[in-house]
Amino acid sequence: MTRPYDPQQIEPRWVEAWERERLYEAGGPDDPRPKFYALDMFPYPSGDLHMGHAEVFAFGDAIARFAWMRGHNVLHPIGWDAFGLPAENAAIKRGTHPKEWTYRNIDLQRASFKRYGVSFDWSRQFNTCDPEYYRWTQWLFLRLYERGLAYRKLAPANWCPKDQTVLANEQVVAGACERCGTPVVRKDLTQWFFRITEYAQALLDDMEELEGWSERVLTMQRNWIGRSEGAEVEFEIAETGERITVFTTRPDTLWGVTFFVFAPEHPSVPALADIGGVPAEVRDLLDRLQATPLTSREQAQSREGIPLGVHAINPVNGEKVPCFVAPYVLMEYGTGAVMGVPGHDQRDFEFARQHGLPVRVVIQPDGEERDAETMTEAYDHEGVMVASGPFDGTPSPGGIPRVTEWLASEGKGRPAVSYRLRDWLISRQRYWGAPIPIVHCERCGEVPVPDDRLPVELPDDVDFSPTGESPLAKHDGFVNVACPRCSGPARRDTDTMDTFVDSSWYFLRYCSPRKEDGPFETAEVARWMPADQYTGGIEHAILHLMYARFFTKALHDLGLVPFREPFTNLLNQGMVIMRGAKMSKSKGNLVEPMPLVDRWGADTIRATMMFANKPEDDIDWATVSPEGVHDWLGRVWRAAHDAAARDGADPEALRRTTHRTIEQVTALYEGFRFNVAVARLMELTNEIRAALDRGEPAREAVTALVLMAAPMTPFVAEELWREVLGGDGSVHRLGWPAFDEELARQEAATLVVQVDGKVRDTIEVSPDVTQEEAERLARDSERARRAIGDREVARVIVRPPRLVNLVTRG
RNA sequence: GCGAGAGUGGCGGAACCCGGCAGACGCGCCGGACUUAGGAUCCGGUGCCCGAAAGGGCGUGGGGGUUCGAAUCCCCCCUCUCGCACCA
């Protein structure tokens, strides 16, 4: 009697055995097998694993195991992204220390990962909050600092009043803090930045190398960088002679300029307001804006504005146009001043209407503008109608390139490129992060902490309740320090780094995680990087992936790594949702994976995730059920036991199915089509069952089945392989089953007789039917005759292996 | 508005790259077997309509086109999802 399939009985045993056998440790430099770096986005330890983790690591692990079985030397590491605000907030709420909370969660997640059967190389684990790690985060900061890629400046920052910290632009969503949803306000602070804008063009250009990235993510990154080509044009202020530069994508519309607008924060504004006699109004506007978020919608959408009382001289025709200050012009983009062309820009048009300014349409010389004759409609630069007239018209002497050229030759402008991307604000006024390794000395100014005095350790005894000031600033023992340069009294920088800095290089540390005299071993990094496959959630499409790409480029230019892109192939899987909505405790639709594992076993939960949908799409947990997969594994279990007890070679038909399945499943794994792969394996299982029920042997088929299932359902595969099929060693070290191409292509041959595209009959024939035989069959056989009736056969199309099409006439 | 992707049974989804038996595989549902019992296990059925059956008709968001043949290729439209959005 076959023992029943009981995952709770077999799975924990293999967790232990694999660990004992050190089955998943990556091979050293002498390993002759080709390398495969299977990288999964490391988790944030905010509790036990959630459904999202269960999904990513099911995919990531299947990819790693498949690579092992195909003969690669695999690096499949794990660590924890352990610094960050949630730890601090949770610690405050629970009256504990972020460190304690974090390490406890890491222990919890580690145990769960093991129970889940993920094939990690545990010998390489680290946490970004370990001093041995953040020492090198600080070291890398200093290298960027030396290169001028890290700098400090006073800037308006996004400030979250609840979390009491500055946020990166990327962390502000619809004017609110990404984490807590509190509306963000503007605050002027001296902040640390990474000069990611220096790499804006490289980040765009090198996308060519990212062949294994989805168009979706590339588009998101492209939008985020937001490159536009155009020209800088210089206007002169009539009253002062000051030259003000604007950026425009449409220099050819300079003839349509009827006004000029400054952003409220533009440095020239206060002086011009004095001259124009409106200093109080302008100051009021600024004060009001200070109180509102940097990225607020309403503010930007209004068309309010204050006439400055001064005029700008249009460089192309010497016209004087009135100047305004208006919040719809952003200091953050372009030069913070724009020329107003209401005939060709929606916003300018609305502004002109509200302030009673004239609208003038520029007529292109080659008649490109559709309203050239009537001038009843105005279009923006994308050909979208802005408004209907009638309007004045004025001719332009040329298109964009000609006008740009002319401006340059006259010294009134130059071709220019503008990016939406801003420098990356990395300082945080919070405790749980890597301290910025800089000392401020009264005499020497900013002084980097020397490499041999790293890490700048984060003290444990800090009052980290948020007050708006960096918690570290209240810790005298931390703050007061001798200047490394002059030994005089100095103060440490008390900000900590954004956690995205920690995660911008962790994949390099994995290559040599225990290195003590550097962030990574160059040879090891060269051996493993770039990562062959990166697996993680779509929510990191912009932030993390852009920062990691930037870091890699900067390190490349510092001569620290020999490549410019870190991740060759990227798999962004969708989310696990519940009844159409994101899971959350507050919505009461939270499902936790580990209790499911306790009930069904890890194999079933993993395979259920993979079977539910293609990796990129969301899985609605309400629409899937582990039952089907669990039943399937039970059928595999029984089939394996039955087949093992039977001698003889598999029957021909089953062999064909087996080899066809191997061919298909191999391709499906390569394309991450795990859902279909599961379906094909279920199909094969059904065939095996049928053969066994007929009393036929099926050992070869079952063996292939177990091997192919191994990356997705590692426990049951290992158990069946080692304990039932008498396999030698782990199934996860075995070669991937080979398939006989000839056999795989042979079908149970049926000719489908189509008459004018409609299926009339199916006729059994030998698998290698030729055109001649098929034609003879089509014309002479009784059945074909009956199918086509009295029509005349015009043509016979044979498409091996199994289609005969009779094209009839009349 | 701009950009990307998607519309197939009661449900999740196959087949689309490369046109050739649409609905693989699973869930659910229906029926049966075994059972004191079934929320266990096994077997069968299940796109819709007509029909007892054989069989027939209709079917991949809508409309057109190419083709002997279109879920698949081309054009137009509709709907949905995601990302970006005073970016000058």
XYZ file of N, CA, C and O in Angstrom, chain A residues 360-438:
316
model
N -1.339 85.062 -30.402
C -0.837 85.180 -31.773
C -0.345 83.804 -32.264
O 0.438 83.151 -31.585
N -0.834 83.401 -33.402
C -0.472 82.100 -33.960
C 0.692 82.262 -34.920
O 0.703 83.183 -35.735
N 1.659 81.370 -34.818
C 2.813 81.437 -35.719
C 2.553 80.548 -36.934
O 2.250 79.361 -36.789
N 2.674 81.139 -38.109
C 2.430 80.388 -39.340
C 3.751 79.848 -39.865
O 4.692 80.607 -40.103
N 3.806 78.528 -40.005
C 5.028 77.898 -40.473
C 5.225 78.141 -41.968
O 4.250 78.178 -42.719
N 6.467 78.292 -42.417
C 6.720 78.588 -43.821
C 6.246 77.471 -44.753
O 5.779 77.736 -45.840
N 6.367 76.211 -44.318
C 5.998 75.120 -45.229
C 4.550 74.696 -44.999
O 4.161 73.582 -45.346
N 3.761 75.542 -44.398
C 2.332 75.251 -44.266
C 2.024 74.104 -43.332
O 0.994 73.467 -43.458
N 2.950 73.820 -42.408
C 2.710 72.722 -41.476
C 1.496 72.989 -40.591
O 0.731 72.112 -40.263
N 1.337 74.267 -40.215
C 0.210 74.606 -39.352
C -1.073 74.556 -40.158
O -1.199 75.158 -41.211
N -2.046 73.845 -39.622
C -3.278 73.616 -40.371
C -4.149 74.862 -40.492
O -5.005 74.945 -41.332
N -3.911 75.809 -39.604
C -4.759 76.988 -39.602
C -4.105 78.168 -40.314
O -4.400 79.316 -40.067
N -3.169 77.822 -41.221
C -2.374 78.870 -41.855
C -3.226 79.957 -42.502
O -2.867 81.130 -42.472
N -4.364 79.580 -43.074
C -5.147 80.573 -43.793
C -6.145 81.306 -42.893
O -6.256 82.522 -42.925
N -6.850 80.524 -42.099
C -7.932 81.139 -41.340
C -7.497 81.594 -39.959
O -8.049 82.521 -39.407
N -6.502 80.877 -39.404
C -6.042 81.182 -38.055
C -7.188 81.159 -37.043
O -7.294 81.998 -36.170
N -8.042 80.163 -37.216
C -9.145 80.045 -36.276
C -8.811 79.070 -35.157
O -9.512 78.972 -34.175
N -7.717 78.327 -35.371
C -7.375 77.359 -34.347
C -5.912 77.485 -33.976
O -5.074 77.803 -34.816
N -5.607 77.209 -32.719
C -4.225 77.258 -32.261
C -3.809 75.877 -31.789
O -4.593 75.166 -31.153
N -2.591 75.477 -32.131
C -2.120 74.136 -31.804
C -0.881 74.186 -30.932
O -0.058 75.090 -31.066
N -0.741 73.177 -30.079
C 0.492 73.093 -29.302
C 1.530 72.294 -30.080
O 1.314 71.910 -31.232
N 2.661 72.017 -29.436
C 3.778 71.402 -30.164
C 3.498 69.970 -30.582
O 4.208 69.405 -31.385
N 2.459 69.356 -30.034
C 2.161 67.996 -30.473
C 1.011 67.960 -31.466
O 0.474 66.909 -31.791
N 0.618 69.130 -31.930
C -0.449 69.176 -32.917
C -1.833 69.093 -32.300
O -2.817 68.866 -32.989
N -1.898 69.234 -30.998
C -3.193 69.190 -30.334
C -3.773 70.603 -30.299
O -3.054 71.565 -30.000
N -5.062 70.711 -30.612
C -5.659 72.027 -30.674
C -5.702 72.669 -29.291
O -6.137 72.072 -28.328
N -5.257 73.862 -29.203
C -5.227 74.585 -27.937
C -6.522 75.376 -27.755
O -7.110 75.396 -26.692
N -6.950 76.032 -28.786
C -8.129 76.886 -28.675
C -8.584 77.280 -30.066
O -7.841 77.122 -31.039
N -9.815 77.780 -30.139
C -10.255 78.282 -31.430
C -10.402 79.801 -31.378
O -10.752 80.369 -30.346
N -10.141 80.420 -32.495
C -9.926 81.836 -32.604
C -11.170 82.655 -32.854
O -12.200 82.329 -32.303
N -11.114 83.694 -33.615
C -9.984 84.046 -34.495
C -8.795 84.669 -33.742
O -8.983 85.282 -32.702
N -7.624 84.438 -34.297
C -6.398 84.980 -33.709
C -5.617 85.754 -34.765
O -5.809 85.558 -35.960
N -4.681 86.571 -34.278
C -3.694 87.161 -35.181
C -2.751 86.080 -35.659
O -2.530 85.088 -34.967
N -2.162 86.306 -36.808
C -1.148 85.373 -37.288
C 0.121 86.127 -37.603
O 0.101 87.322 -37.885
N 1.237 85.396 -37.493
C 2.509 86.024 -37.845
C 3.404 84.948 -38.431
O 3.382 83.811 -37.977
N 4.150 85.238 -39.468
C 4.964 84.190 -40.095
C 6.235 83.907 -39.309
O 6.795 84.801 -38.666
N 6.670 82.640 -39.360
C 7.963 82.260 -38.801
C 8.909 82.025 -39.964
O 8.511 81.455 -40.969
N 10.154 82.437 -39.842
C 11.080 82.279 -40.970
C 11.595 80.858 -41.137
O 12.330 80.588 -42.081
N 11.267 79.954 -40.276
C 11.781 78.600 -40.474
C 11.314 77.666 -39.380
O 10.660 78.086 -38.429
N 11.654 76.391 -39.543
C 11.297 75.380 -38.551
C 12.271 75.399 -37.384
O 13.155 76.272 -37.296
N 12.113 74.417 -36.477
C 12.907 74.398 -35.245
C 14.417 74.391 -35.506
O 15.141 75.200 -34.918
N 14.917 73.513 -36.382
C 16.375 73.482 -36.565
C 16.931 74.797 -37.106
O 17.953 75.283 -36.629
N 16.229 75.380 -38.066
C 16.731 76.620 -38.677
C 16.751 77.754 -37.682
O 17.711 78.531 -37.602
N 15.669 77.855 -36.912
C 15.581 78.943 -35.936
C 16.653 78.778 -34.863
O 17.315 79.738 -34.462
N 16.868 77.529 -34.426
C 17.883 77.266 -33.398
C 19.267 77.669 -33.902
O 20.052 78.317 -33.197
N 19.524 77.299 -35.125
C 20.803 77.621 -35.743
C 21.009 79.138 -35.796
O 22.070 79.661 -35.457
N 19.947 79.800 -36.198
C 20.013 81.251 -36.320
C 20.260 81.915 -34.964
O 21.103 82.803 -34.831
N 19.546 81.429 -33.934
C 19.724 81.975 -32.586
C 21.167 81.824 -32.127
O 21.754 82.744 -31.553
N 21.732 80.645 -32.406
C 23.109 80.378 -31.988
C 24.064 81.324 -32.704
O 24.974 81.890 -32.087
N 23.842 81.518 -33.990
C 24.760 82.374 -34.756
C 24.654 83.830 -34.315
O 25.611 84.587 -34.412
N 23.505 84.203 -33.795
C 23.321 85.576 -33.328
C 23.720 85.739 -31.856
O 23.610 86.830 -31.300
N 24.093 84.630 -31.213
C 24.454 84.682 -29.797
C 23.251 84.892 -28.888
O 23.387 85.348 -27.757
N 22.067 84.559 -29.388
C 20.866 84.770 -28.582
C 20.300 83.474 -28.011
O 19.273 83.496 -27.330
N 20.978 82.391 -28.328
C 20.472 81.117 -27.819
C 21.383 79.992 -28.239
O 22.428 80.220 -28.852
N 20.988 78.771 -27.897
C 21.783 77.600 -28.242
C 20.908 76.357 -28.120
O 19.917 76.383 -27.371
N 21.249 75.306 -28.846
C 20.491 74.059 -28.674
C 20.658 73.576 -27.244
O 21.723 73.763 -26.649
N 19.628 72.985 -26.674
C 19.716 72.533 -25.285
C 18.826 71.316 -25.079
O 17.870 71.092 -25.816
N 19.197 70.560 -24.075
C 18.405 69.385 -23.710
C 18.019 69.547 -22.254
O 18.830 69.973 -21.439
N 16.783 69.246 -21.941
C 16.332 69.385 -20.561
C 15.812 68.044 -20.075
O 15.240 67.282 -20.845
N 16.029 67.768 -18.811
C 15.551 66.512 -18.227
C 14.616 66.808 -17.068
O 14.786 67.790 -16.352
N 13.675 65.911 -16.897
C 12.755 66.017 -15.780
C 13.410 65.487 -14.493
O 13.054 65.851 -13.391
N 14.337 64.560 -14.684
C 15.024 63.915 -13.559
C 15.710 64.944 -12.660
O 16.357 65.859 -13.143
N 15.536 64.818 -11.360
C 16.197 65.695 -10.402
C 17.305 64.924 -9.695
O 17.318 63.702 -9.684
N 18.194 65.641 -9.064
C 19.210 64.950 -8.271
C 18.535 64.234 -7.110
O 17.477 64.627 -6.651
N 19.171 63.178 -6.674
C 18.589 62.271 -5.687
C 18.898 62.772 -4.280
O 20.061 62.799 -3.878
N 17.857 63.166 -3.565
C 18.021 63.680 -2.209
C 18.175 62.485 -1.265
O 17.248 61.695 -1.114
N 19.325 62.351 -0.652
C 19.554 61.140 0.136
C 19.583 61.355 1.642
O 19.649 60.397 2.404
N 19.554 62.605 2.135
C 19.621 62.724 3.599
C 18.256 62.555 4.228
O 17.251 63.003 3.709
N 18.258 61.907 5.367
C 17.026 61.684 6.123
C 17.290 62.114 7.560
O 18.339 61.767 8.128
N 16.299 62.828 8.127
C 16.474 63.289 9.505
C 15.906 62.233 10.446
O 15.092 62.526 11.316
N 16.320 61.021 10.243
C 15.824 59.940 11.071
C 16.994 59.109 11.578
O 18.128 59.271 11.148
N 16.695 58.199 12.476
C 17.742 57.461 13.190
C 18.205 56.205 12.460
O 19.390 55.969 12.269
N 17.244 55.387 12.019
C 17.584 54.024 11.599
C 18.094 53.983 10.156
O 17.376 53.594 9.227
N 19.326 54.431 9.987
C 19.949 54.431 8.677
C 21.448 54.557 8.831
O 21.964 54.726 9.947
N 22.158 54.485 7.727
C 23.612 54.587 7.782
C 24.000 56.054 7.932
O 23.618 56.888 7.119
N 24.767 56.401 8.989
C 25.188 57.794 9.160
C 26.030 58.267 7.975
O 26.794 57.491 7.394
N 25.849 59.534 7.640
C 26.638 60.106 6.557
C 28.041 60.395 7.089
O 28.193 61.104 8.094
N 29.062 59.849 6.464
C 30.428 59.887 7.033
C 31.154 61.198 6.761
O 32.206 61.221 6.127
N 30.546 62.274 7.246
C 31.149 63.601 7.033
C 31.207 64.302 8.388
O 30.312 64.138 9.225
